[in-house]
Amino acid sequence: MDPIRNPFAPGAGQRPPELAGREKELAAFDVVLERVARGRPERSLVLTGLRGVGKTVLLGELRSMAVRRGWGAGKIEARPESDLRRPLSAALHRAIRDLAVRHRAPDRVEGVLAVLKAFALKSNPGEAKLRDRWQPGIDVPAAAGRADSGDIEIDLVELFTDVAELAQDVGTGVAVLIDEMQDVGAEDVSALCAACHELSQSGAPLVVVGAGLPHLPTLLSASKSYSERLFRYVRIDRLARADADQAVLVPVEREDAGIAPDALDALFERSGGYPYFIQAYAKAAWDAAPADPITVEDVAVAAPEAESELAVGFFGSRYERATPAEREYLRAMAELTEGRDEGASTADVAVLLGRKPSSLSPARDSLIKKGLVYSAERGRIAFTVPHFGKFVLTMED
């Protein structure tokens, strides 16, 4: 098959496999947009799931939905040990620009931008010299006395309120989308929860949409006891068989090509229904197929190529971030689960390694911070990446 026409290549196609089977989530968010714009109470949204299930792509589609409805929308990716002010300022600047094209009072828009600039400038260290201070690209003077106290919780409530009122002027709302939300620092998470709580009480048209690993709800609950009332948690999982087949059939048929039923069986078995893997195996199968339709033999021939790419780009890049002690911990987890996508007991890991559980806590905690594992429940640990256990077992000590 012509590799130039490959619909599974990154960026190809109108609807990537990661969005197949997500109609329920898209429809639910459409209801959220409508309810909030009408001043009805509605919770913010948090998407959780393993890596490779398409959370980031879905988050991007939710942002596009908001923009199409006339909302202001900004998206950021949280990073460990990074302050939230600067990326959040950039996201809200984007949202305000979305709203400005519909707003009839430029002075009102500039007033909110001035508050945003004051908020953003507080990301600079107090002792920084003028030449070293970061300047946001907001072409208005910073406001004084609003969102500039230096207390992120106070400032975020004031900033969100002003931005939401700007959206209210044009009859829409604001969506703040945060990817990798589990990496937001504890103080910033607390501030986000407090701001969402304040705005939900007033009915202001602003929602936070977060996406993160499965333990994100636990982090939010630890930050604010009332967080379960602020967010609606949606678990994003692997695709059901019918949706996985559609993720392959629709792009193939769009190119006026075909795929044999047993080839679909083989793709589902190898991918486990995870969208990222579906795309990797289907791309390789398309390139390997000498003629239309794609056959089960083509899938078998292509599998080593797909697995090699996954080993380097998906698994290997993460494994390389682990220290020798952390790799030892990962290996023990993989051996206990025999490479299956399931959790392991932290006590069993300690027994297998012949160590006291307390001595392994630094390695486990570091792996959690690096996003390689998560604590599904007390006393158990699991990989954040599907099929990672199988990969670890192939690595030589």
Short mmCIF file of C-alpha atoms in Angstrom, two decimals:
data_model
loop_
_atom_site.label_atom_id
_atom_site.label_comp_id
_atom_site.label_asym_id
_atom_site.label_seq_id
_atom_site.Cartn_x
_atom_site.Cartn_y
_atom_site.Cartn_z
CA MET A 1 0.00 0.00 0.00
CA ASP A 2 1.21 3.52 -0.79
CA PRO A 3 2.93 4.84 2.39
CA ILE A 4 2.20 8.41 1.28
CA ARG A 5 -1.53 7.67 1.67
CA ASN A 6 -1.08 5.98 5.05
CA PRO A 7 -4.02 7.30 7.13
CA PHE A 8 -2.38 6.16 10.38
CA ALA A 9 0.73 8.29 10.03
CA PRO A 10 0.98 10.97 12.77
CA GLY A 11 -1.22 13.90 11.84
CA ALA A 12 -3.03 12.04 9.08
CA GLY A 13 -6.80 11.71 8.83
CA GLN A 14 -9.62 13.84 10.13
CA ARG A 15 -10.42 11.75 13.18
CA PRO A 16 -7.52 9.93 14.87
CA PRO A 17 -8.01 6.51 16.50
CA GLU A 18 -7.79 8.13 19.92
CA LEU A 19 -11.25 9.67 19.36
CA ALA A 20 -12.98 6.50 18.23
CA GLY A 21 -15.47 5.36 20.84
CA ARG A 22 -15.43 8.70 22.70
CA GLU A 23 -18.84 9.91 21.51
CA LYS A 24 -20.29 9.66 25.02
CA GLU A 25 -17.61 11.95 26.48
CA LEU A 26 -17.97 14.45 23.64
CA ALA A 27 -21.75 14.56 24.03
CA ALA A 28 -21.45 15.03 27.80
CA PHE A 29 -19.07 17.97 27.36
CA ASP A 30 -21.45 19.57 24.88
CA VAL A 31 -24.09 19.49 27.63
CA VAL A 32 -21.61 21.06 30.07
CA LEU A 33 -20.93 23.93 27.66
CA GLU A 34 -24.63 24.60 27.19
CA ARG A 35 -25.52 24.42 30.89
CA VAL A 36 -22.68 26.68 32.00
CA ALA A 37 -23.38 29.24 29.27
CA ARG A 38 -26.99 29.41 30.52
CA GLY A 39 -25.89 30.00 34.09
CA ARG A 40 -26.85 26.52 35.29
CA PRO A 41 -24.68 24.83 37.95
CA GLU A 42 -22.25 22.30 36.53
CA ARG A 43 -19.11 20.58 37.77
CA SER A 44 -15.75 20.86 36.11
CA LEU A 45 -14.44 17.74 34.39
CA VAL A 46 -11.47 15.46 35.03
CA LEU A 47 -10.42 12.73 32.58
CA THR A 48 -8.28 9.93 34.01
CA GLY A 49 -6.61 6.91 32.48
CA LEU A 50 -3.38 5.18 31.58
CA ARG A 51 -1.01 6.56 29.00
CA GLY A 52 -1.89 5.65 25.43
CA VAL A 53 -5.68 5.82 25.80
CA GLY A 54 -5.98 9.19 24.03
CA LYS A 55 -6.58 11.63 26.89
CA THR A 56 -4.48 14.37 25.30
CA VAL A 57 -6.19 14.08 21.91
CA LEU A 58 -9.60 14.06 23.59
CA LEU A 59 -8.65 17.14 25.61
CA GLY A 60 -7.70 18.92 22.40
CA GLU A 61 -11.05 18.02 20.85
CA LEU A 62 -12.88 19.37 23.91
CA ARG A 63 -11.02 22.64 23.50
CA SER A 64 -12.04 22.78 19.83
CA MET A 65 -15.65 22.16 20.81
CA ALA A 66 -15.55 25.06 23.23
CA VAL A 67 -14.04 27.40 20.63
CA ARG A 68 -16.68 26.40 18.07
CA ARG A 69 -19.34 27.38 20.61
CA GLY A 70 -17.79 30.84 20.97
CA TRP A 71 -16.06 30.12 24.27
CA GLY A 72 -12.65 31.35 25.30
CA ALA A 73 -10.41 28.32 25.75
CA GLY A 74 -6.79 27.81 26.71
CA LYS A 75 -4.82 24.57 27.15
CA ILE A 76 -1.66 23.88 29.11
CA GLU A 77 0.47 20.88 30.00
CA ALA A 78 1.53 20.77 33.63
CA ARG A 79 5.14 19.90 34.40
CA PRO A 80 6.61 18.53 37.63
CA GLU A 81 8.17 21.09 39.94
CA SER A 82 6.94 23.96 37.73
CA ASP A 83 4.92 26.96 38.87
CA LEU A 84 1.40 27.13 37.43
CA ARG A 85 1.19 30.92 37.08
CA ARG A 86 3.19 31.30 33.88
CA PRO A 87 1.58 28.57 31.71
CA LEU A 88 -1.87 29.38 33.10
CA SER A 89 -1.35 33.03 32.20
CA ALA A 90 -0.56 32.05 28.61
CA ALA A 91 -3.65 29.82 28.44
CA LEU A 92 -5.95 32.52 29.77
CA HIS A 93 -4.39 35.08 27.43
CA ARG A 94 -5.40 32.79 24.57
CA ALA A 95 -8.92 32.46 26.01
CA ILE A 96 -9.31 36.23 26.37
CA ARG A 97 -8.23 36.71 22.75
CA ASP A 98 -10.92 34.22 21.73
CA LEU A 99 -13.49 36.33 23.60
CA ALA A 100 -12.16 39.69 22.43
CA VAL A 101 -13.24 39.14 18.83
CA ARG A 102 -16.87 39.04 20.02
CA HIS A 103 -16.70 41.70 22.72
CA ARG A 104 -17.87 45.22 21.88
CA ALA A 105 -16.01 47.05 24.64
CA PRO A 106 -12.23 47.08 24.04
CA ASP A 107 -11.65 48.92 27.32
CA ARG A 108 -13.33 46.08 29.21
CA VAL A 109 -11.10 43.52 27.51
CA GLU A 110 -7.99 45.57 28.26
CA GLY A 111 -9.03 45.82 31.90
CA VAL A 112 -9.12 42.02 32.24
CA LEU A 113 -5.81 41.75 30.37
CA ALA A 114 -4.30 44.17 32.89
CA VAL A 115 -5.40 41.92 35.75
CA LEU A 116 -4.01 38.89 33.90
CA LYS A 117 -0.66 40.66 33.48
CA ALA A 118 -0.54 41.49 37.18
CA PHE A 119 -1.20 37.83 37.96
CA ALA A 120 1.46 36.65 35.52
CA LEU A 121 4.16 38.99 36.82
CA LYS A 122 3.92 37.40 40.26
CA SER A 123 5.68 34.37 38.79
CA ASN A 124 8.92 36.38 38.93
CA PRO A 125 11.07 35.88 42.03
CA GLY A 126 10.89 38.90 44.29
CA GLU A 127 14.67 39.30 44.34
CA ALA A 128 15.09 39.13 40.54
CA LYS A 129 16.73 42.14 38.88
CA LEU A 130 14.69 44.09 36.37
CA ARG A 131 16.67 42.76 33.38
CA ASP A 132 16.10 39.20 34.55
CA ARG A 133 12.36 39.50 35.15
CA TRP A 134 10.06 37.64 32.77
CA GLN A 135 7.57 39.81 30.90
CA PRO A 136 4.34 38.27 29.56
CA GLY A 137 3.40 39.25 26.02
CA ILE A 138 0.41 41.34 27.13
CA ASP A 139 0.49 44.84 25.67
CA VAL A 140 -1.26 46.73 28.48
CA PRO A 141 0.02 48.05 31.83
CA ALA A 142 -0.44 45.66 34.75
CA ALA A 143 -3.35 46.39 37.08
CA ALA A 144 -2.72 47.07 40.77
CA GLY A 145 -4.60 45.52 43.66
CA ARG A 146 -6.24 42.69 41.74
CA ALA A 147 -4.87 39.12 41.39
CA ASP A 148 -1.44 40.35 42.48
CA SER A 149 -1.28 39.52 46.19
CA GLY A 150 1.24 36.73 45.66
CA ASP A 151 -1.12 34.23 47.29
CA ILE A 152 -2.01 31.91 44.42
CA GLU A 153 -5.37 30.94 45.94
CA ILE A 154 -6.57 34.53 46.36
CA ASP A 155 -5.16 35.63 43.03
CA LEU A 156 -6.64 32.74 41.07
CA VAL A 157 -10.14 33.33 42.44
CA GLU A 158 -9.96 37.01 41.45
CA LEU A 159 -8.52 36.28 38.01
CA PHE A 160 -10.98 33.49 37.19
CA THR A 161 -13.85 35.72 38.31
CA ASP A 162 -12.81 38.59 36.02
CA VAL A 163 -12.22 36.34 33.01
CA ALA A 164 -15.54 34.56 33.57
CA GLU A 165 -17.40 37.88 33.76
CA LEU A 166 -15.82 38.90 30.46
CA ALA A 167 -17.19 35.73 28.89
CA GLN A 168 -20.56 36.38 30.49
CA ASP A 169 -20.68 39.71 28.66
CA VAL A 170 -20.87 37.85 25.34
CA GLY A 171 -23.11 35.04 26.57
CA THR A 172 -20.52 32.26 26.58
CA GLY A 173 -17.89 30.91 28.97
CA VAL A 174 -14.26 29.99 29.50
CA ALA A 175 -12.65 26.56 29.51
CA VAL A 176 -9.23 26.03 31.09
CA LEU A 177 -7.81 22.68 29.97
CA ILE A 178 -4.92 21.14 31.91
CA ASP A 179 -3.09 18.09 30.60
CA GLU A 180 -0.90 15.96 32.92
CA MET A 181 -2.83 17.47 35.83
CA GLN A 182 -1.24 15.06 38.32
CA ASP A 183 1.97 17.09 37.91
CA VAL A 184 0.43 20.31 39.22
CA GLY A 185 2.05 21.19 42.56
CA ALA A 186 0.12 20.72 45.80
CA GLU A 187 -0.26 24.46 46.47
CA ASP A 188 -1.48 25.13 42.93
CA VAL A 189 -3.92 22.18 43.05
CA SER A 190 -5.37 23.58 46.26
CA ALA A 191 -5.75 26.98 44.61
CA LEU A 192 -7.45 25.48 41.55
CA CYS A 193 -9.93 23.61 43.75
CA ALA A 194 -10.65 26.74 45.79
CA ALA A 195 -11.20 28.82 42.64
CA CYS A 196 -13.51 26.19 41.12
CA HIS A 197 -15.44 26.06 44.38
CA GLU A 198 -15.82 29.84 44.52
CA LEU A 199 -16.97 30.09 40.91
CA SER A 200 -19.40 27.19 41.25
CA GLN A 201 -21.04 29.01 44.15
CA SER A 202 -21.53 32.16 42.06
CA GLY A 203 -22.50 30.35 38.85
CA ALA A 204 -19.71 32.02 36.89
CA PRO A 205 -19.25 30.52 33.40
CA LEU A 206 -15.79 28.99 33.78
CA VAL A 207 -14.89 25.31 33.85
CA VAL A 208 -11.60 23.51 34.39
CA VAL A 209 -11.08 20.37 32.35
CA GLY A 210 -8.18 18.27 33.57
CA ALA A 211 -6.61 15.10 32.24
CA GLY A 212 -4.21 12.88 34.13
CA LEU A 213 -3.19 9.48 35.40
CA PRO A 214 -5.54 7.21 37.36
CA HIS A 215 -4.45 8.50 40.78
CA LEU A 216 -5.39 12.11 39.97
CA PRO A 217 -8.73 11.96 41.89
CA THR A 218 -6.80 10.88 45.01
CA LEU A 219 -4.46 13.87 44.68
CA LEU A 220 -7.37 16.27 44.30
CA SER A 221 -9.19 14.77 47.27
CA ALA A 222 -6.06 15.07 49.42
CA SER A 223 -5.81 18.74 48.48
CA LYS A 224 -9.39 19.75 49.30
CA SER A 225 -11.90 17.49 51.00
CA TYR A 226 -14.73 18.94 48.91
CA SER A 227 -13.01 18.25 45.56
CA GLU A 228 -15.28 15.29 44.80
CA ARG A 229 -18.17 17.77 44.61
CA LEU A 230 -16.25 20.07 42.23
CA PHE A 231 -15.33 17.60 39.51
CA ARG A 232 -17.03 14.93 37.49
CA TYR A 233 -14.51 12.14 37.01
CA VAL A 234 -14.54 10.28 33.70
CA ARG A 235 -12.35 7.19 33.29
CA ILE A 236 -10.89 6.88 29.79
CA ASP A 237 -10.02 3.27 29.07
CA ARG A 238 -9.03 1.04 26.17
CA LEU A 239 -11.51 0.79 23.30
CA ALA A 240 -14.18 -1.88 23.09
CA ARG A 241 -13.75 -4.27 20.18
CA ALA A 242 -16.34 -2.57 17.96
CA ASP A 243 -14.79 0.87 18.53
CA ALA A 244 -11.28 -0.49 17.96
CA ASP A 245 -12.42 -1.93 14.63
CA GLN A 246 -13.93 1.43 13.67
CA ALA A 247 -10.65 3.15 14.52
CA VAL A 248 -9.06 1.02 11.80
CA LEU A 249 -11.89 0.65 9.29
CA VAL A 250 -12.86 4.31 8.97
CA PRO A 251 -9.37 5.60 8.00
CA VAL A 252 -8.78 2.62 5.70
CA GLU A 253 -12.11 3.01 3.91
CA ARG A 254 -11.53 6.74 3.59
CA GLU A 255 -8.58 5.81 1.36
CA ASP A 256 -10.79 3.44 -0.67
CA ALA A 257 -8.90 0.46 0.71
CA GLY A 258 -9.87 -2.59 2.76
CA ILE A 259 -8.72 -4.88 5.53
CA ALA A 260 -9.54 -8.56 6.08
CA PRO A 261 -11.60 -9.55 9.15
CA ASP A 262 -8.84 -11.79 10.52
CA ALA A 263 -6.40 -8.88 10.14
CA LEU A 264 -8.70 -6.82 12.38
CA ASP A 265 -8.65 -9.71 14.86
CA ALA A 266 -4.85 -9.68 14.85
CA LEU A 267 -4.63 -5.89 15.27
CA PHE A 268 -6.96 -5.97 18.26
CA GLU A 269 -5.09 -8.83 19.89
CA ARG A 270 -1.72 -7.11 19.52
CA SER A 271 -2.90 -3.63 20.51
CA GLY A 272 -5.10 -4.69 23.41
CA GLY A 273 -7.57 -2.01 22.28
CA TYR A 274 -5.30 0.87 23.34
CA PRO A 275 -5.62 3.67 20.76
CA TYR A 276 -1.92 4.53 20.66
CA PHE A 277 -1.03 0.91 19.94
CA ILE A 278 -3.84 0.54 17.40
CA GLN A 279 -2.36 3.43 15.46
CA ALA A 280 1.19 2.04 15.69
CA TYR A 281 0.29 -1.47 14.49
CA ALA A 282 -2.15 -0.26 11.83
CA LYS A 283 0.41 2.17 10.41
CA ALA A 284 3.02 -0.57 10.16
CA ALA A 285 0.51 -2.99 8.61
CA TRP A 286 -0.48 -0.45 5.96
CA ASP A 287 3.17 0.14 5.02
CA ALA A 288 3.91 -3.61 4.94
CA ALA A 289 0.89 -4.59 2.82
CA PRO A 290 1.94 -5.11 -0.84
CA ALA A 291 -1.66 -4.89 -2.06
CA ASP A 292 -5.23 -4.14 -1.05
CA PRO A 293 -6.71 -5.45 1.24
CA ILE A 294 -4.48 -5.62 4.33
CA THR A 295 -4.23 -9.27 5.41
CA VAL A 296 -3.44 -11.06 8.65
CA GLU A 297 -0.06 -11.96 7.12
CA ASP A 298 0.65 -8.26 6.60
CA VAL A 299 -0.08 -7.61 10.28
CA ALA A 300 2.30 -10.41 11.30
CA VAL A 301 5.06 -9.10 9.04
CA ALA A 302 4.58 -5.54 10.28
CA ALA A 303 4.37 -6.36 13.99
CA PRO A 304 8.15 -6.37 14.66
CA GLU A 305 8.48 -2.93 13.06
CA ALA A 306 5.64 -1.52 15.19
CA GLU A 307 7.06 -3.11 18.32
CA SER A 308 10.50 -1.73 17.57
CA GLU A 309 9.09 1.80 17.25
CA LEU A 310 7.11 1.39 20.46
CA ALA A 311 10.17 0.05 22.27
CA VAL A 312 12.14 3.18 21.41
CA GLY A 313 9.59 5.97 21.40
CA PHE A 314 6.91 4.84 23.84
CA PHE A 315 8.50 2.42 26.30
CA GLY A 316 12.21 3.11 26.01
CA SER A 317 12.03 6.87 26.43
CA ARG A 318 10.28 6.33 29.75
CA TYR A 319 12.46 3.45 30.92
CA GLU A 320 15.59 5.52 30.31
CA ARG A 321 14.38 8.08 32.85
CA ALA A 322 14.60 5.54 35.66
CA THR A 323 17.72 5.12 37.79
CA PRO A 324 19.26 1.65 38.31
CA ALA A 325 17.49 1.34 41.67
CA GLU A 326 14.18 2.36 40.08
CA ARG A 327 14.67 -0.11 37.24
CA GLU A 328 15.17 -2.84 39.81
CA TYR A 329 11.81 -1.88 41.31
CA LEU A 330 10.17 -1.89 37.86
CA ARG A 331 11.64 -5.31 37.12
CA ALA A 332 10.24 -6.71 40.36
CA MET A 333 6.79 -5.35 39.51
CA ALA A 334 6.96 -6.90 36.04
CA GLU A 335 8.02 -10.28 37.40
CA LEU A 336 5.26 -10.32 40.01
CA THR A 337 2.59 -9.52 37.41
CA GLU A 338 4.25 -11.70 34.73
CA GLY A 339 4.04 -8.71 32.39
CA ARG A 340 0.27 -8.35 32.69
CA ASP A 341 -1.45 -4.96 32.98
CA GLU A 342 -2.33 -5.25 36.64
CA GLY A 343 -1.12 -4.00 40.01
CA ALA A 344 1.43 -5.54 42.35
CA SER A 345 1.63 -5.51 46.13
CA THR A 346 4.36 -3.21 47.45
CA ALA A 347 4.98 -5.77 50.20
CA ASP A 348 5.53 -8.47 47.56
CA VAL A 349 7.97 -6.22 45.71
CA ALA A 350 9.98 -5.85 48.92
CA VAL A 351 9.98 -9.61 49.51
CA LEU A 352 11.10 -10.34 45.94
CA LEU A 353 13.96 -7.84 46.25
CA GLY A 354 14.87 -9.01 49.75
CA ARG A 355 14.49 -5.50 51.15
CA LYS A 356 12.47 -3.76 53.83
CA PRO A 357 9.47 -1.90 52.36
CA SER A 358 10.60 1.38 53.94
CA SER A 359 13.94 1.17 52.13
CA LEU A 360 12.14 1.00 48.77
CA SER A 361 9.95 4.04 49.40
CA PRO A 362 12.36 6.54 47.77
CA ALA A 363 12.48 4.51 44.53
CA ARG A 364 8.70 4.04 44.48
CA ASP A 365 8.00 7.72 45.20
CA SER A 366 10.44 8.83 42.53
CA LEU A 367 8.80 6.52 39.97
CA ILE A 368 5.42 8.01 40.84
CA LYS A 369 6.77 11.54 40.37
CA LYS A 370 8.23 10.52 37.01
CA GLY A 371 4.83 9.20 35.95
CA LEU A 372 5.99 5.62 35.44
CA VAL A 373 3.85 4.02 38.15
CA TYR A 374 0.87 5.00 40.26
CA SER A 375 -0.66 3.83 43.49
CA ALA A 376 -4.01 2.35 42.54
CA GLU A 377 -4.86 1.72 46.19
CA ARG A 378 -3.04 1.56 49.49
CA GLY A 379 -0.31 -1.08 49.39
CA ARG A 380 -0.46 -1.64 45.64
CA ILE A 381 1.41 -0.17 42.70
CA ALA A 382 0.83 -0.39 38.93
CA PHE A 383 2.40 0.79 35.69
CA THR A 384 0.97 3.93 34.08
CA VAL A 385 1.88 2.61 30.64
CA PRO A 386 -0.02 -0.37 29.15
CA HIS A 387 2.17 -3.36 28.25
CA PHE A 388 5.09 -1.78 30.10
CA GLY A 389 5.59 -4.90 32.21
CA LYS A 390 6.14 -6.98 29.06
CA PHE A 391 8.69 -4.47 27.85
CA VAL A 392 10.56 -4.42 31.15
CA LEU A 393 10.87 -8.20 31.10
CA THR A 394 12.65 -7.98 27.73
CA MET A 395 15.27 -5.57 29.08
CA GLU A 396 18.57 -7.03 30.19
CA ASP A 397 19.91 -6.18 33.63
#
